[in-house]
mmCIF file of C-alpha atoms and ligand atoms in Angstrom:
data_model
loop_
_atom_site.group_PDB
_atom_site.id
_atom_site.type_symbol
_atom_site.label_atom_id
_atom_site.label_comp_id
_atom_site.label_asym_id
_atom_site.label_seq_id
_atom_site.Cartn_x
_atom_site.Cartn_y
_atom_site.Cartn_z
ATOM 1 C CA MET A 64 -19.069 -34.627 -37.722
ATOM 2 C CA THR A 65 -18.222 -33.388 -34.228
ATOM 3 C CA THR A 66 -20.603 -33.059 -31.279
ATOM 4 C CA ILE A 67 -20.368 -30.245 -28.748
ATOM 5 C CA ILE A 68 -22.915 -30.170 -25.917
ATOM 6 C CA GLN A 69 -23.881 -26.666 -24.842
ATOM 7 C CA PRO A 70 -23.253 -26.397 -21.064
ATOM 8 C CA ASP A 71 -25.991 -24.941 -18.870
ATOM 9 C CA ALA A 72 -25.790 -21.611 -17.020
ATOM 10 C CA ARG A 73 -24.370 -23.324 -13.927
ATOM 11 C CA LEU A 74 -21.292 -24.563 -15.809
ATOM 12 C CA LEU A 75 -20.994 -21.428 -17.954
ATOM 13 C CA SER A 76 -20.620 -19.362 -14.770
ATOM 14 C CA ALA A 77 -16.896 -20.281 -14.949
ATOM 15 C CA VAL A 78 -16.335 -18.326 -18.156
ATOM 16 C CA PRO A 79 -16.004 -14.732 -16.820
ATOM 17 C CA PHE A 80 -13.271 -15.826 -14.407
ATOM 18 C CA LEU A 81 -11.007 -17.720 -16.821
ATOM 19 C CA LYS A 82 -7.807 -16.263 -18.244
ATOM 20 C CA PRO A 83 -8.458 -15.952 -21.996
ATOM 21 C CA GLY A 84 -6.396 -18.471 -23.944
ATOM 22 C CA GLY A 85 -5.124 -20.111 -20.756
ATOM 23 C CA ARG A 86 -4.736 -23.704 -19.667
ATOM 24 C CA CYS A 87 -7.452 -25.031 -17.363
ATOM 25 C CA VAL A 88 -7.952 -28.059 -15.169
ATOM 26 C CA ASP A 89 -11.447 -29.405 -14.494
ATOM 27 C CA VAL A 90 -11.485 -31.485 -11.292
ATOM 28 C CA GLY A 91 -14.390 -33.940 -11.067
ATOM 29 C CA THR A 92 -15.086 -33.373 -14.750
ATOM 30 C CA ASP A 93 -17.599 -36.254 -15.153
ATOM 31 C CA HIS A 94 -19.009 -35.614 -18.675
ATOM 32 C CA ALA A 95 -16.294 -33.030 -19.523
ATOM 33 C CA TYR A 96 -18.908 -30.674 -21.031
ATOM 34 C CA LEU A 97 -17.175 -27.659 -19.533
ATOM 35 C CA PRO A 98 -13.599 -28.169 -20.800
ATOM 36 C CA ILE A 99 -14.932 -29.285 -24.199
ATOM 37 C CA TYR A 100 -16.942 -26.071 -24.562
ATOM 38 C CA LEU A 101 -14.061 -23.887 -23.344
ATOM 39 C CA VAL A 102 -11.488 -25.348 -25.740
ATOM 40 C CA HIS A 103 -13.943 -25.569 -28.666
ATOM 41 C CA ARG A 104 -14.765 -21.866 -28.264
ATOM 42 C CA GLY A 105 -11.098 -20.900 -27.895
ATOM 43 C CA ILE A 106 -11.698 -19.554 -24.382
ATOM 44 C CA CYS A 107 -8.972 -21.956 -23.196
ATOM 45 C CA SER A 108 -6.056 -23.187 -25.302
ATOM 46 C CA ALA A 109 -5.771 -26.551 -23.527
ATOM 47 C CA ALA A 110 -7.492 -28.426 -20.722
ATOM 48 C CA LEU A 111 -6.984 -31.372 -18.409
ATOM 49 C CA ALA A 112 -10.183 -33.202 -17.455
ATOM 50 C CA CYS A 113 -9.739 -35.126 -14.173
ATOM 51 C CA ASP A 114 -11.916 -37.489 -12.222
ATOM 52 C CA ILE A 115 -11.413 -39.938 -9.368
ATOM 53 C CA ASN A 116 -13.757 -42.502 -10.907
ATOM 54 C CA GLN A 117 -13.171 -44.577 -14.019
ATOM 55 C CA GLY A 118 -16.825 -44.422 -15.221
ATOM 56 C CA PRO A 119 -17.070 -40.621 -15.427
ATOM 57 C CA LEU A 120 -13.590 -40.395 -16.933
ATOM 58 C CA GLN A 121 -14.570 -42.875 -19.644
ATOM 59 C CA SER A 122 -17.627 -40.731 -20.382
ATOM 60 C CA ALA A 123 -15.338 -37.661 -20.520
ATOM 61 C CA ARG A 124 -13.032 -39.426 -23.002
ATOM 62 C CA GLU A 125 -15.949 -40.383 -25.243
ATOM 63 C CA HIS A 126 -17.305 -36.811 -25.277
ATOM 64 C CA ILE A 127 -13.837 -35.359 -25.935
ATOM 65 C CA ALA A 128 -13.380 -37.787 -28.858
ATOM 66 C CA ALA A 129 -16.864 -36.947 -30.209
ATOM 67 C CA ALA A 130 -15.844 -33.284 -30.141
ATOM 68 C CA GLY A 131 -12.581 -34.093 -31.975
ATOM 69 C CA LEU A 132 -10.572 -32.440 -29.221
ATOM 70 C CA GLU A 133 -8.245 -35.253 -28.056
ATOM 71 C CA GLY A 134 -5.257 -33.134 -29.138
ATOM 72 C CA ALA A 135 -6.126 -30.274 -26.785
ATOM 73 C CA ILE A 136 -7.880 -31.949 -23.842
ATOM 74 C CA GLY A 137 -6.072 -34.576 -21.792
ATOM 75 C CA THR A 138 -7.701 -36.795 -19.169
ATOM 76 C CA ARG A 139 -6.368 -37.963 -15.806
ATOM 77 C CA LEU A 140 -7.676 -40.537 -13.345
ATOM 78 C CA THR A 141 -6.743 -38.948 -10.030
ATOM 79 C CA ASP A 142 -7.986 -37.896 -6.614
ATOM 80 C CA GLY A 143 -8.407 -34.128 -6.645
ATOM 81 C CA LEU A 144 -5.318 -32.300 -7.865
ATOM 82 C CA HIS A 145 -2.755 -35.034 -7.190
ATOM 83 C CA GLY A 146 -0.291 -35.264 -10.070
ATOM 84 C CA VAL A 147 -1.819 -32.303 -11.884
ATOM 85 C CA GLU A 148 0.854 -29.665 -11.114
ATOM 86 C CA GLU A 149 2.980 -30.688 -14.117
ATOM 87 C CA PHE A 150 0.147 -29.564 -16.431
ATOM 88 C CA ALA A 151 0.920 -25.984 -15.231
ATOM 89 C CA PRO A 152 -2.659 -24.680 -15.284
ATOM 90 C CA ASP A 153 -3.592 -20.997 -15.337
ATOM 91 C CA ASP A 154 -6.976 -21.841 -13.798
ATOM 92 C CA VAL A 155 -8.352 -24.704 -11.716
ATOM 93 C CA MET A 156 -12.108 -25.365 -11.786
ATOM 94 C CA ILE A 157 -13.839 -27.530 -9.182
ATOM 95 C CA PHE A 158 -17.568 -27.655 -9.860
ATOM 96 C CA GLY A 159 -20.394 -29.742 -8.501
ATOM 97 C CA MET A 160 -18.870 -30.910 -5.195
ATOM 98 C CA GLY A 161 -19.570 -30.082 -1.561
ATOM 99 C CA GLY A 162 -17.634 -27.222 0.044
ATOM 100 C CA GLU A 163 -15.832 -29.569 2.440
ATOM 101 C CA LEU A 164 -14.568 -31.807 -0.371
ATOM 102 C CA ILE A 165 -13.366 -28.777 -2.331
ATOM 103 C CA VAL A 166 -11.453 -27.633 0.779
ATOM 104 C CA LYS A 167 -9.843 -31.082 1.118
ATOM 105 C CA ILE A 168 -8.795 -31.068 -2.543
ATOM 106 C CA LEU A 169 -7.250 -27.584 -2.263
ATOM 107 C CA ASP A 170 -5.534 -28.347 1.027
ATOM 108 C CA GLU A 171 -3.866 -31.437 -0.446
ATOM 109 C CA ALA A 172 -2.444 -29.356 -3.321
ATOM 110 C CA PRO A 173 -0.190 -26.671 -1.780
ATOM 111 C CA TRP A 174 1.049 -25.777 -5.285
ATOM 112 C CA VAL A 175 -2.229 -23.901 -5.915
ATOM 113 C CA ARG A 176 -0.985 -21.313 -3.399
ATOM 114 C CA ASN A 177 0.387 -19.428 -6.362
ATOM 115 C CA PRO A 178 -0.836 -15.951 -7.419
ATOM 116 C CA GLY A 179 -0.658 -17.085 -11.053
ATOM 117 C CA ILE A 180 -3.314 -19.799 -10.618
ATOM 118 C CA GLY A 181 -6.992 -18.821 -10.509
ATOM 119 C CA LEU A 182 -9.422 -20.994 -8.573
ATOM 120 C CA ILE A 183 -12.989 -21.186 -9.873
ATOM 121 C CA LEU A 184 -15.064 -23.125 -7.380
ATOM 122 C CA GLN A 185 -18.703 -24.117 -7.269
ATOM 123 C CA PRO A 186 -19.724 -25.565 -3.891
ATOM 124 C CA MET A 187 -23.049 -27.411 -3.996
ATOM 125 C CA SER A 188 -23.246 -27.149 -0.201
ATOM 126 C CA ARG A 189 -21.307 -25.637 2.711
ATOM 127 C CA ALA A 190 -20.117 -22.588 0.765
ATOM 128 C CA ALA A 191 -19.368 -20.835 4.085
ATOM 129 C CA ILE A 192 -16.803 -23.520 4.997
ATOM 130 C CA LEU A 193 -15.119 -23.070 1.636
ATOM 131 C CA ARG A 194 -14.994 -19.256 1.959
ATOM 132 C CA GLN A 195 -13.673 -19.555 5.527
ATOM 133 C CA TYR A 196 -10.902 -21.846 4.329
ATOM 134 C CA LEU A 197 -9.951 -19.526 1.485
ATOM 135 C CA VAL A 198 -9.824 -16.268 3.437
ATOM 136 C CA SER A 199 -7.943 -17.857 6.356
ATOM 137 C CA HIS A 200 -5.340 -19.583 4.147
ATOM 138 C CA GLY A 201 -4.033 -16.607 2.207
ATOM 139 C CA PHE A 202 -6.502 -16.616 -0.680
ATOM 140 C CA ALA A 203 -8.331 -13.479 -1.805
ATOM 141 C CA ILE A 204 -11.865 -13.897 -3.111
ATOM 142 C CA LEU A 205 -11.838 -11.694 -6.206
ATOM 143 C CA GLY A 206 -15.377 -12.283 -7.375
ATOM 144 C CA GLU A 207 -18.505 -14.363 -7.113
ATOM 145 C CA GLY A 208 -21.048 -15.592 -9.633
ATOM 146 C CA LEU A 209 -24.682 -16.616 -9.278
ATOM 147 C CA SER A 210 -26.292 -18.733 -11.975
ATOM 148 C CA ARG A 211 -29.732 -20.252 -12.338
ATOM 149 C CA SER A 212 -30.084 -23.790 -13.709
ATOM 150 C CA GLY A 213 -33.254 -24.874 -11.960
ATOM 151 C CA LYS A 214 -31.972 -23.662 -8.583
ATOM 152 C CA ILE A 215 -29.395 -20.913 -8.062
ATOM 153 C CA TYR A 216 -25.712 -21.887 -7.784
ATOM 154 C CA GLN A 217 -22.757 -19.982 -6.342
ATOM 155 C CA THR A 218 -19.374 -19.744 -8.063
ATOM 156 C CA VAL A 219 -16.386 -18.387 -6.113
ATOM 157 C CA HIS A 220 -13.296 -16.947 -7.824
ATOM 158 C CA ALA A 221 -10.164 -16.893 -5.652
ATOM 159 C CA VAL A 222 -6.437 -16.460 -6.005
ATOM 160 C CA TYR A 223 -3.568 -16.824 -3.557
ATOM 161 C CA CYS A 224 -2.212 -13.511 -2.263
ATOM 162 C CA GLY A 225 -0.533 -14.645 0.971
ATOM 163 C CA LYS A 226 -2.731 -12.478 3.198
ATOM 164 C CA ASN A 227 -5.685 -13.557 5.280
ATOM 165 C CA THR A 228 -8.945 -11.598 5.330
ATOM 166 C CA ALA A 229 -11.558 -11.505 8.106
ATOM 167 C CA TYR A 230 -15.057 -12.364 6.873
ATOM 168 C CA ASN A 231 -18.106 -12.055 9.112
ATOM 169 C CA GLU A 232 -20.787 -14.742 9.262
ATOM 170 C CA GLU A 233 -22.943 -13.116 6.586
ATOM 171 C CA GLU A 234 -19.996 -12.718 4.212
ATOM 172 C CA LEU A 235 -19.079 -16.375 4.684
ATOM 173 C CA LEU A 236 -22.634 -17.484 4.015
ATOM 174 C CA LEU A 237 -23.472 -15.243 1.064
ATOM 175 C CA GLY A 238 -20.191 -13.876 -0.277
ATOM 176 C CA ARG A 239 -18.847 -10.353 0.382
ATOM 177 C CA TRP A 240 -18.868 -9.548 -3.322
ATOM 178 C CA ASN A 241 -22.566 -10.487 -3.612
ATOM 179 C CA ILE A 242 -23.477 -8.403 -0.567
ATOM 180 C CA GLU A 243 -21.584 -5.376 -1.887
ATOM 181 C CA THR A 244 -22.774 -5.534 -5.498
ATOM 182 C CA ASN A 245 -26.275 -7.065 -5.206
ATOM 183 C CA PRO A 246 -26.250 -8.945 -8.543
ATOM 184 C CA PRO A 247 -29.611 -9.718 -10.249
ATOM 185 C CA LEU A 248 -30.102 -13.216 -8.767
ATOM 186 C CA PHE A 249 -29.015 -12.284 -5.259
ATOM 187 C CA ALA A 250 -32.406 -11.625 -3.619
ATOM 188 C CA ASP A 251 -33.839 -14.848 -5.104
ATOM 189 C CA PHE A 252 -30.813 -16.718 -3.860
ATOM 190 C CA VAL A 253 -31.115 -15.403 -0.289
ATOM 191 C CA ARG A 254 -34.850 -16.165 -0.320
ATOM 192 C CA HIS A 255 -34.163 -19.727 -1.451
ATOM 193 C CA GLU A 256 -31.459 -20.261 1.176
ATOM 194 C CA ARG A 257 -33.868 -19.043 3.852
ATOM 195 C CA THR A 258 -36.586 -21.455 2.697
ATOM 196 C CA VAL A 259 -34.128 -24.367 2.805
ATOM 197 C CA LEU A 260 -33.025 -23.362 6.300
ATOM 198 C CA GLU A 261 -36.607 -23.065 7.524
ATOM 199 C CA LYS A 262 -37.238 -26.628 6.348
ATOM 200 C CA VAL A 263 -34.125 -27.838 8.195
ATOM 201 C CA LEU A 264 -35.358 -26.090 11.344
ATOM 202 C CA GLN A 265 -38.843 -27.598 10.975
ATOM 203 C CA GLY A 266 -37.232 -31.038 10.717
ATOM 204 C CA LYS A 267 -35.102 -30.413 13.803
ATOM 205 C CA ALA A 268 -38.092 -29.069 15.745
ATOM 206 C CA ARG A 269 -39.519 -32.614 15.760
ATOM 207 C CA SER A 270 -36.516 -33.772 17.764
ATOM 208 C CA GLN A 271 -36.519 -32.345 21.297
ATOM 209 C CA THR A 272 -32.743 -32.664 21.649
ATOM 210 C CA ALA A 273 -31.526 -31.136 18.376
ATOM 211 C CA ASP A 274 -29.232 -28.127 18.705
ATOM 212 C CA THR A 275 -30.519 -25.403 16.373
ATOM 213 C CA ALA A 276 -28.334 -22.498 17.526
ATOM 214 C CA GLU A 277 -26.302 -22.337 14.305
ATOM 215 C CA GLU A 278 -29.375 -22.528 12.055
ATOM 216 C CA GLN A 279 -31.175 -19.883 14.128
ATOM 217 C CA ARG A 280 -28.201 -17.536 13.714
ATOM 218 C CA MET A 281 -28.052 -18.192 9.973
ATOM 219 C CA LEU A 282 -31.797 -17.619 9.673
ATOM 220 C CA GLN A 283 -31.421 -14.254 11.366
ATOM 221 C CA VAL A 284 -28.571 -13.285 9.014
ATOM 222 C CA LEU A 285 -30.595 -14.265 5.928
ATOM 223 C CA THR A 286 -33.759 -12.541 7.143
ATOM 224 C CA GLN A 287 -31.902 -9.296 7.883
ATOM 225 C CA ARG A 288 -30.233 -9.320 4.460
ATOM 226 C CA LEU A 289 -33.585 -9.967 2.750
ATOM 227 C CA GLU A 290 -35.158 -7.062 4.613
ATOM 228 C CA LYS A 291 -32.360 -4.795 3.328
ATOM 229 C CA LEU A 292 -32.749 -6.115 -0.233
ATOM 230 C CA GLU A 293 -36.519 -5.696 -0.227
ATOM 231 C CA SER A 294 -36.644 -2.238 1.415
HETATM 232 C C1 SAM B 481 -21.666 -34.223 -9.292
HETATM 233 S S1 SAM B 481 -20.363 -34.593 -10.392
HETATM 234 C C2 SAM B 481 -20.003 -32.974 -11.005
HETATM 235 C C3 SAM B 481 -19.589 -33.035 -12.456
HETATM 236 C C4 SAM B 481 -19.236 -31.673 -13.054
HETATM 237 N N1 SAM B 481 -18.064 -31.087 -12.430
HETATM 238 C C5 SAM B 481 -20.416 -30.749 -12.932
HETATM 239 O O1 SAM B 481 -20.372 -29.822 -12.113
HETATM 240 O O2 SAM B 481 -21.397 -30.937 -13.677
HETATM 241 C C6 SAM B 481 -18.997 -34.871 -9.304
HETATM 242 C C7 SAM B 481 -17.828 -35.564 -10.007
HETATM 243 O O3 SAM B 481 -16.687 -35.444 -9.143
HETATM 244 C C8 SAM B 481 -15.999 -36.666 -9.114
HETATM 245 N N2 SAM B 481 -15.231 -36.681 -7.865
HETATM 246 C C9 SAM B 481 -15.686 -36.881 -6.603
HETATM 247 N N3 SAM B 481 -14.673 -36.791 -5.721
HETATM 248 C C10 SAM B 481 -13.558 -36.506 -6.436
HETATM 249 C C11 SAM B 481 -12.192 -36.308 -6.103
HETATM 250 N N4 SAM B 481 -11.760 -36.374 -4.846
HETATM 251 N N5 SAM B 481 -11.339 -36.026 -7.097
HETATM 252 C C12 SAM B 481 -11.744 -35.969 -8.385
HETATM 253 N N6 SAM B 481 -13.018 -36.167 -8.764
HETATM 254 C C13 SAM B 481 -13.909 -36.426 -7.807
HETATM 255 C C14 SAM B 481 -17.089 -37.722 -9.247
HETATM 256 O O4 SAM B 481 -16.579 -38.942 -9.749
HETATM 257 C C15 SAM B 481 -18.059 -37.047 -10.227
HETATM 258 O O5 SAM B 481 -17.746 -37.368 -11.558
#
């Protein structure tokens, strides 16, 4: 008997951006629920599940074996995308890490600057830093996803095109695609981001010396967008 764990909406947000039948890499795979689901369902033909830590990779191996998918899903103990190029992926997924770490991983793997490789990225924080990196290093952001699994998560789909794009502060913070298309979870997402920011500002208000200029600007951007969404 094989065991396949159904991924939650956060992980499933990768699916619309994957090339059907392609080869995918999951960086920071941990439990490997995502590549197992994708290969089991035939959405991907093969996967490489990578992690920098032995413990998560061992858990990935056990879940892959329980799913009977050792023939189609390899595992690799590695930092980011080092040594992964030879797998020749069609898509690279990096989920569940901070935006700055995702940037570091991409920057250390110049081979992903290839129009044939899709990047599917889920920053748990600092999404604006990730978008800024992408649009100023020749990547085009082709789409965005919002998914609710408890809180609302952002998924960014990018591909290298060799041309930089100028994003304004709001587009960096919320995603140009989200602003232009207003997907169903967007207003809730902006509202949540504003609440988080207000809490940060309340915390900083207790310290007389804290610089709040950036947060104040972000708060203004979020408030203005919410007013437009609610009008
Ligand atoms: C919070 S878990 C996310 C697991 C899964 N991707 C998800 O979204 O549910 C982060 C995983 O990334 C791994 N990780 C952290 N830094 C990494 C790096 N530089 N390269 C590869 N994996 C990394 C950790 O060991 C951990 O298993």
